[in-house]
mmCIF file of C-alpha atoms in Angstrom:
data_model
loop_
_atom_site.group_PDB
_atom_site.id
_atom_site.type_symbol
_atom_site.label_atom_id
_atom_site.label_comp_id
_atom_site.label_asym_id
_atom_site.label_seq_id
_atom_site.Cartn_x
_atom_site.Cartn_y
_atom_site.Cartn_z
ATOM 1 C CA MET A 242 118.303 10.302 42.975
ATOM 2 C CA LYS A 243 115.632 12.764 43.901
ATOM 3 C CA ALA A 244 115.891 11.633 47.262
ATOM 4 C CA ILE A 245 119.437 12.120 47.384
ATOM 5 C CA LYS A 246 119.381 15.465 46.105
ATOM 6 C CA THR A 247 116.486 16.403 48.880
ATOM 7 C CA ILE A 248 118.577 15.033 51.743
ATOM 8 C CA THR A 249 121.592 16.557 50.501
ATOM 9 C CA ALA A 250 119.647 19.959 50.224
ATOM 10 C CA SER A 251 118.326 19.340 53.770
ATOM 11 C CA VAL A 252 121.987 18.948 55.318
ATOM 12 C CA GLY A 253 122.906 21.909 53.320
ATOM 13 C CA LEU A 254 120.028 24.248 54.733
ATOM 14 C CA LEU A 255 120.861 22.752 58.226
ATOM 15 C CA PHE A 256 124.318 23.651 58.064
ATOM 16 C CA SER A 257 124.204 26.767 56.761
ATOM 17 C CA THR A 258 121.486 27.898 59.627
ATOM 18 C CA HIS A 259 123.727 26.398 62.124
ATOM 19 C CA VAL A 260 126.871 28.419 60.972
ATOM 20 C CA PHE A 261 124.320 31.521 60.400
ATOM 21 C CA ALA A 262 123.058 31.582 64.024
ATOM 22 C CA ALA A 263 126.853 30.944 65.535
ATOM 23 C CA ASP A 264 128.123 33.921 63.306
ATOM 24 C CA VAL A 265 124.816 35.963 64.800
ATOM 25 C CA ALA A 266 125.808 35.193 68.350
ATOM 26 C CA ALA A 267 129.340 36.319 67.705
ATOM 27 C CA ASN A 268 127.971 39.543 66.430
ATOM 28 C CA PHE A 269 125.816 40.198 69.569
ATOM 29 C CA SER A 270 128.763 39.587 71.463
ATOM 30 C CA ALA A 271 130.925 42.201 69.324
ATOM 31 C CA LEU A 272 127.696 44.746 69.726
ATOM 32 C CA PHE A 273 127.916 43.963 73.655
ATOM 33 C CA ASP A 274 131.549 45.365 73.607
ATOM 34 C CA VAL A 275 130.408 48.404 71.416
ATOM 35 C CA ALA A 276 127.484 49.160 73.793
ATOM 36 C CA GLY A 277 129.950 49.287 76.663
ATOM 37 C CA LEU A 278 132.123 51.618 74.930
ATOM 38 C CA VAL A 279 129.282 53.876 73.865
ATOM 39 C CA ALA A 280 128.313 53.818 77.777
ATOM 40 C CA PHE A 281 131.824 54.991 78.519
ATOM 41 C CA VAL A 282 132.026 57.762 75.946
ATOM 42 C CA ILE A 283 128.601 59.236 77.044
ATOM 43 C CA GLY A 284 129.706 58.941 80.677
ATOM 44 C CA PHE A 285 132.939 60.656 80.223
ATOM 45 C CA TYR A 286 131.197 63.333 78.000
ATOM 46 C CA LEU A 287 128.701 63.734 81.133
ATOM 47 C CA VAL A 288 131.571 64.223 83.671
ATOM 48 C CA GLY A 289 133.425 66.458 81.496
ATOM 49 C CA ALA A 290 130.408 68.722 80.650
ATOM 50 C CA GLY A 291 129.594 68.713 84.295
ATOM 51 C CA CYS A 292 133.102 69.731 85.202
ATOM 52 C CA TYR A 293 132.832 72.756 82.649
ATOM 53 C CA SER A 294 129.606 73.755 84.044
ATOM 54 C CA LEU A 295 130.772 73.770 87.697
ATOM 55 C CA TYR A 296 133.741 75.969 86.315
ATOM 56 C CA THR A 297 131.342 78.374 84.612
ATOM 57 C CA TRP A 298 128.813 78.476 87.672
ATOM 58 C CA SER A 299 131.599 79.385 89.850
ATOM 59 C CA LYS A 300 132.481 82.396 87.431
ATOM 60 C CA GLY A 301 128.777 83.608 87.974
ATOM 61 C CA ASN A 302 127.061 81.805 84.997
ATOM 62 C CA GLN A 303 124.214 79.882 86.740
ATOM 63 C CA GLY A 304 122.344 78.731 83.603
ATOM 64 C CA LYS A 305 121.875 75.061 85.188
ATOM 65 C CA SER A 306 121.355 74.413 89.107
ATOM 66 C CA ILE A 307 124.166 73.076 90.903
ATOM 67 C CA GLY A 308 122.030 70.074 91.710
ATOM 68 C CA SER A 309 121.446 69.197 87.821
ATOM 69 C CA VAL A 310 125.048 69.462 87.403
ATOM 70 C CA ILE A 311 125.885 67.231 90.031
ATOM 71 C CA GLN A 312 123.072 64.657 89.047
ATOM 72 C CA SER A 313 124.507 64.703 85.319
ATOM 73 C CA MET A 314 128.206 64.131 86.780
ATOM 74 C CA LEU A 315 126.807 61.106 89.038
ATOM 75 C CA VAL A 316 124.931 59.386 85.959
ATOM 76 C CA GLY A 317 128.157 59.846 83.815
ATOM 77 C CA THR A 318 130.200 58.014 86.762
ATOM 78 C CA PHE A 319 127.796 55.556 86.669
ATOM 79 C CA LEU A 320 128.074 55.121 82.729
ATOM 80 C CA THR A 321 131.930 55.044 82.891
ATOM 81 C CA SER A 322 131.679 52.367 85.432
ATOM 82 C CA ILE A 323 128.129 50.316 83.769
ATOM 83 C CA ALA A 324 129.791 46.950 84.645
ATOM 84 C CA TRP A 325 130.198 47.680 88.323
ATOM 85 C CA VAL A 326 126.771 49.251 88.256
ATOM 86 C CA TYR A 327 125.094 46.261 86.695
ATOM 87 C CA GLN A 328 127.179 43.963 88.559
ATOM 88 C CA LEU A 329 125.707 45.765 92.056
ATOM 89 C CA MET A 330 122.310 45.845 90.763
ATOM 90 C CA LYS A 331 122.257 42.058 89.811
ATOM 91 C CA SER A 332 123.892 41.177 93.416
ATOM 92 C CA SER A 333 121.435 43.235 95.332
ATOM 93 C CA PHE A 334 118.045 41.266 94.287
ATOM 94 C CA ILE A 335 119.146 38.298 92.124
ATOM 95 C CA GLY A 336 122.364 37.232 93.781
ATOM 96 C CA GLU A 337 124.518 34.377 92.068
ATOM 97 C CA ASN A 338 123.015 33.400 88.821
ATOM 98 C CA PRO A 339 125.597 31.150 86.841
ATOM 99 C CA GLU A 340 123.238 31.530 83.981
ATOM 100 C CA GLY A 341 123.066 35.114 84.046
ATOM 101 C CA VAL A 342 125.683 37.602 82.405
ATOM 102 C CA THR A 343 128.339 38.325 85.107
ATOM 103 C CA ILE A 344 130.511 41.333 84.441
ATOM 104 C CA GLU A 345 133.819 41.462 86.051
ATOM 105 C CA SER A 346 135.331 44.588 86.945
ATOM 106 C CA GLY A 347 137.491 45.689 83.924
ATOM 107 C CA GLY A 348 134.486 45.628 81.496
ATOM 108 C CA ALA A 349 134.970 42.103 79.767
ATOM 109 C CA PHE A 350 131.602 42.897 77.981
ATOM 110 C CA ASN A 351 132.137 40.068 75.221
ATOM 111 C CA LEU A 352 133.510 37.322 77.207
ATOM 112 C CA ALA A 353 130.579 38.070 79.695
ATOM 113 C CA LEU A 354 127.897 37.528 77.255
ATOM 114 C CA ASP A 355 129.570 34.380 75.562
ATOM 115 C CA ALA A 356 130.106 32.587 78.707
ATOM 116 C CA ALA A 357 126.418 33.538 79.910
ATOM 117 C CA ALA A 358 124.960 32.548 76.528
ATOM 118 C CA ALA A 359 127.029 29.349 76.779
ATOM 119 C CA SER A 360 125.882 28.403 80.454
ATOM 120 C CA ALA A 361 122.094 29.268 79.974
ATOM 121 C CA SER A 362 122.317 27.465 76.729
ATOM 122 C CA ALA A 363 123.431 24.187 78.374
ATOM 123 C CA SER A 364 120.460 24.399 80.797
ATOM 124 C CA VAL A 365 117.750 25.312 78.349
ATOM 125 C CA HIS A 366 118.927 22.566 75.809
ATOM 126 C CA ALA A 367 118.728 20.027 78.490
ATOM 127 C CA SER A 368 115.126 20.552 79.404
ATOM 128 C CA GLY A 369 111.719 20.976 77.971
ATOM 129 C CA PHE A 370 111.374 22.165 74.140
ATOM 130 C CA GLY A 371 115.206 23.068 74.294
ATOM 131 C CA ARG A 372 115.863 19.404 73.612
ATOM 132 C CA PHE A 373 114.532 19.970 70.025
ATOM 133 C CA ILE A 374 116.350 23.056 69.190
ATOM 134 C CA PRO A 375 119.916 23.314 67.875
ATOM 135 C CA ASP A 376 122.356 25.065 70.618
ATOM 136 C CA SER A 377 123.630 27.503 68.053
ATOM 137 C CA THR A 378 119.945 28.666 67.605
ATOM 138 C CA ILE A 379 119.497 28.799 71.658
ATOM 139 C CA LYS A 380 122.770 30.746 72.006
ATOM 140 C CA THR A 381 121.673 33.307 69.137
ATOM 141 C CA ILE A 382 118.096 34.167 71.048
ATOM 142 C CA LEU A 383 119.881 34.235 74.351
ATOM 143 C CA ALA A 384 122.677 36.453 73.052
ATOM 144 C CA PHE A 385 119.811 38.746 71.483
ATOM 145 C CA VAL A 386 118.062 38.977 74.879
ATOM 146 C CA PHE A 387 121.131 39.764 76.809
ATOM 147 C CA PHE A 388 122.305 42.432 74.198
ATOM 148 C CA VAL A 389 118.601 44.113 74.600
ATOM 149 C CA GLY A 390 118.553 44.026 78.316
ATOM 150 C CA PHE A 391 122.150 45.469 78.343
ATOM 151 C CA CYS A 392 121.051 48.220 75.885
ATOM 152 C CA ALA A 393 117.912 48.929 77.903
ATOM 153 C CA PHE A 394 119.976 49.040 81.111
ATOM 154 C CA ILE A 395 122.520 51.675 80.062
ATOM 155 C CA SER A 396 119.433 53.780 78.766
ATOM 156 C CA GLY A 397 117.958 53.350 82.239
ATOM 157 C CA VAL A 398 120.997 54.581 83.618
ATOM 158 C CA TYR A 399 121.425 57.575 81.390
ATOM 159 C CA SER A 400 117.884 58.549 81.842
ATOM 160 C CA ILE A 401 118.235 59.272 85.572
ATOM 161 C CA LYS A 402 119.679 62.523 84.656
ATOM 162 C CA ASP A 403 116.428 63.568 83.433
ATOM 163 C CA ILE A 404 114.677 63.153 86.703
ATOM 164 C CA GLY A 405 113.803 66.212 88.338
ATOM 165 C CA SER A 406 113.842 68.292 85.002
ATOM 166 C CA GLN A 407 111.022 68.994 82.298
ATOM 167 C CA GLN A 408 112.388 66.132 79.986
ATOM 168 C CA GLY A 409 111.562 63.566 82.855
ATOM 169 C CA GLY A 410 107.666 63.925 82.174
ATOM 170 C CA GLN A 411 105.207 63.379 84.678
ATOM 171 C CA HIS A 412 106.417 60.103 86.057
ATOM 172 C CA PRO A 413 110.314 60.743 85.919
ATOM 173 C CA LEU A 414 111.173 57.648 88.062
ATOM 174 C CA LEU A 415 109.177 55.199 86.021
ATOM 175 C CA SER A 416 111.019 55.152 83.003
ATOM 176 C CA PRO A 417 114.442 54.695 84.296
ATOM 177 C CA THR A 418 113.297 51.970 86.948
ATOM 178 C CA ILE A 419 111.605 49.987 84.188
ATOM 179 C CA LYS A 420 114.542 49.968 81.868
ATOM 180 C CA ILE A 421 117.038 49.149 84.712
ATOM 181 C CA PHE A 422 115.181 46.404 86.268
ATOM 182 C CA GLY A 423 114.092 45.231 82.900
ATOM 183 C CA GLY A 424 117.677 45.181 81.655
ATOM 184 C CA VAL A 425 118.944 42.973 84.502
ATOM 185 C CA LEU A 426 115.763 40.613 84.154
ATOM 186 C CA CYS A 427 116.747 40.063 80.492
ATOM 187 C CA MET A 428 120.534 39.679 81.283
ATOM 188 C CA ASN A 429 119.404 36.879 83.801
ATOM 189 C CA ILE A 430 116.551 35.722 81.717
ATOM 190 C CA THR A 431 116.463 32.023 82.812
ATOM 191 C CA TRP A 432 116.589 33.170 86.616
ATOM 192 C CA PHE A 433 113.583 35.213 85.727
ATOM 193 C CA GLY A 434 111.682 32.376 84.099
ATOM 194 C CA CYS A 435 111.932 30.077 87.102
ATOM 195 C CA PHE A 436 111.057 33.034 89.139
ATOM 196 C CA VAL A 437 107.878 33.189 87.214
ATOM 197 C CA SER A 438 107.511 29.589 87.063
ATOM 198 C CA ALA A 439 107.643 29.316 90.786
ATOM 199 C CA LEU A 440 105.286 32.023 91.328
ATOM 200 C CA LEU A 441 102.676 30.855 89.094
ATOM 201 C CA ASP A 442 103.191 27.256 89.375
ATOM 202 C CA ILE A 443 104.253 26.546 85.880
ATOM 203 C CA PRO A 444 107.207 24.138 85.632
ATOM 204 C CA ALA A 445 107.622 24.714 81.581
ATOM 205 C CA LEU A 446 109.021 28.382 82.372
ATOM 206 C CA CYS A 447 111.950 27.219 84.284
ATOM 207 C CA SER A 448 114.760 26.016 81.948
ATOM 208 C CA GLY A 449 116.090 23.735 84.967
ATOM 209 C CA GLY A 450 112.555 22.238 85.198
#
């Protein structure tokens, strides 16, 4: 009787963990959409504020330089088109990666994360230690990494507006560059793992190995 109770409790715990992991992965998918919306709103504000600054500048109020205003508007345009900017960055130095986040024009962020997590999870689950980890758990971990990467990418693009200003610090290009490239790599984590694997000759780092 005691053994039956133990087995029942173990199965229940495993099931609840599986359901919890699935719910967390779904929540990250929803947060992906929220992050994309926040980027769009901030970008729209920057473009609008830039247009107003240009108007006041034309009236003789030159509180900001025309260069900084245009730079801010350009960053705002990037944020309103964050899916296109990310896809451009990904295509530039990663290329086609079926296991990474691919955001189609139109900004289907939620579907982009779901598809990427499913594809990468299948690859990880089929090799190495991934065989012993529940598929839902792998998807949750990947969804978290993708989401953190997306937020870092958005933050990096936003930080471009501070280049050349006092807010940019002593190394104004360093922070945006790290965030942008780090974000792209996080959203293509399996590609990055295989890249490091080939570089260091450590097969275990590549999910396909």
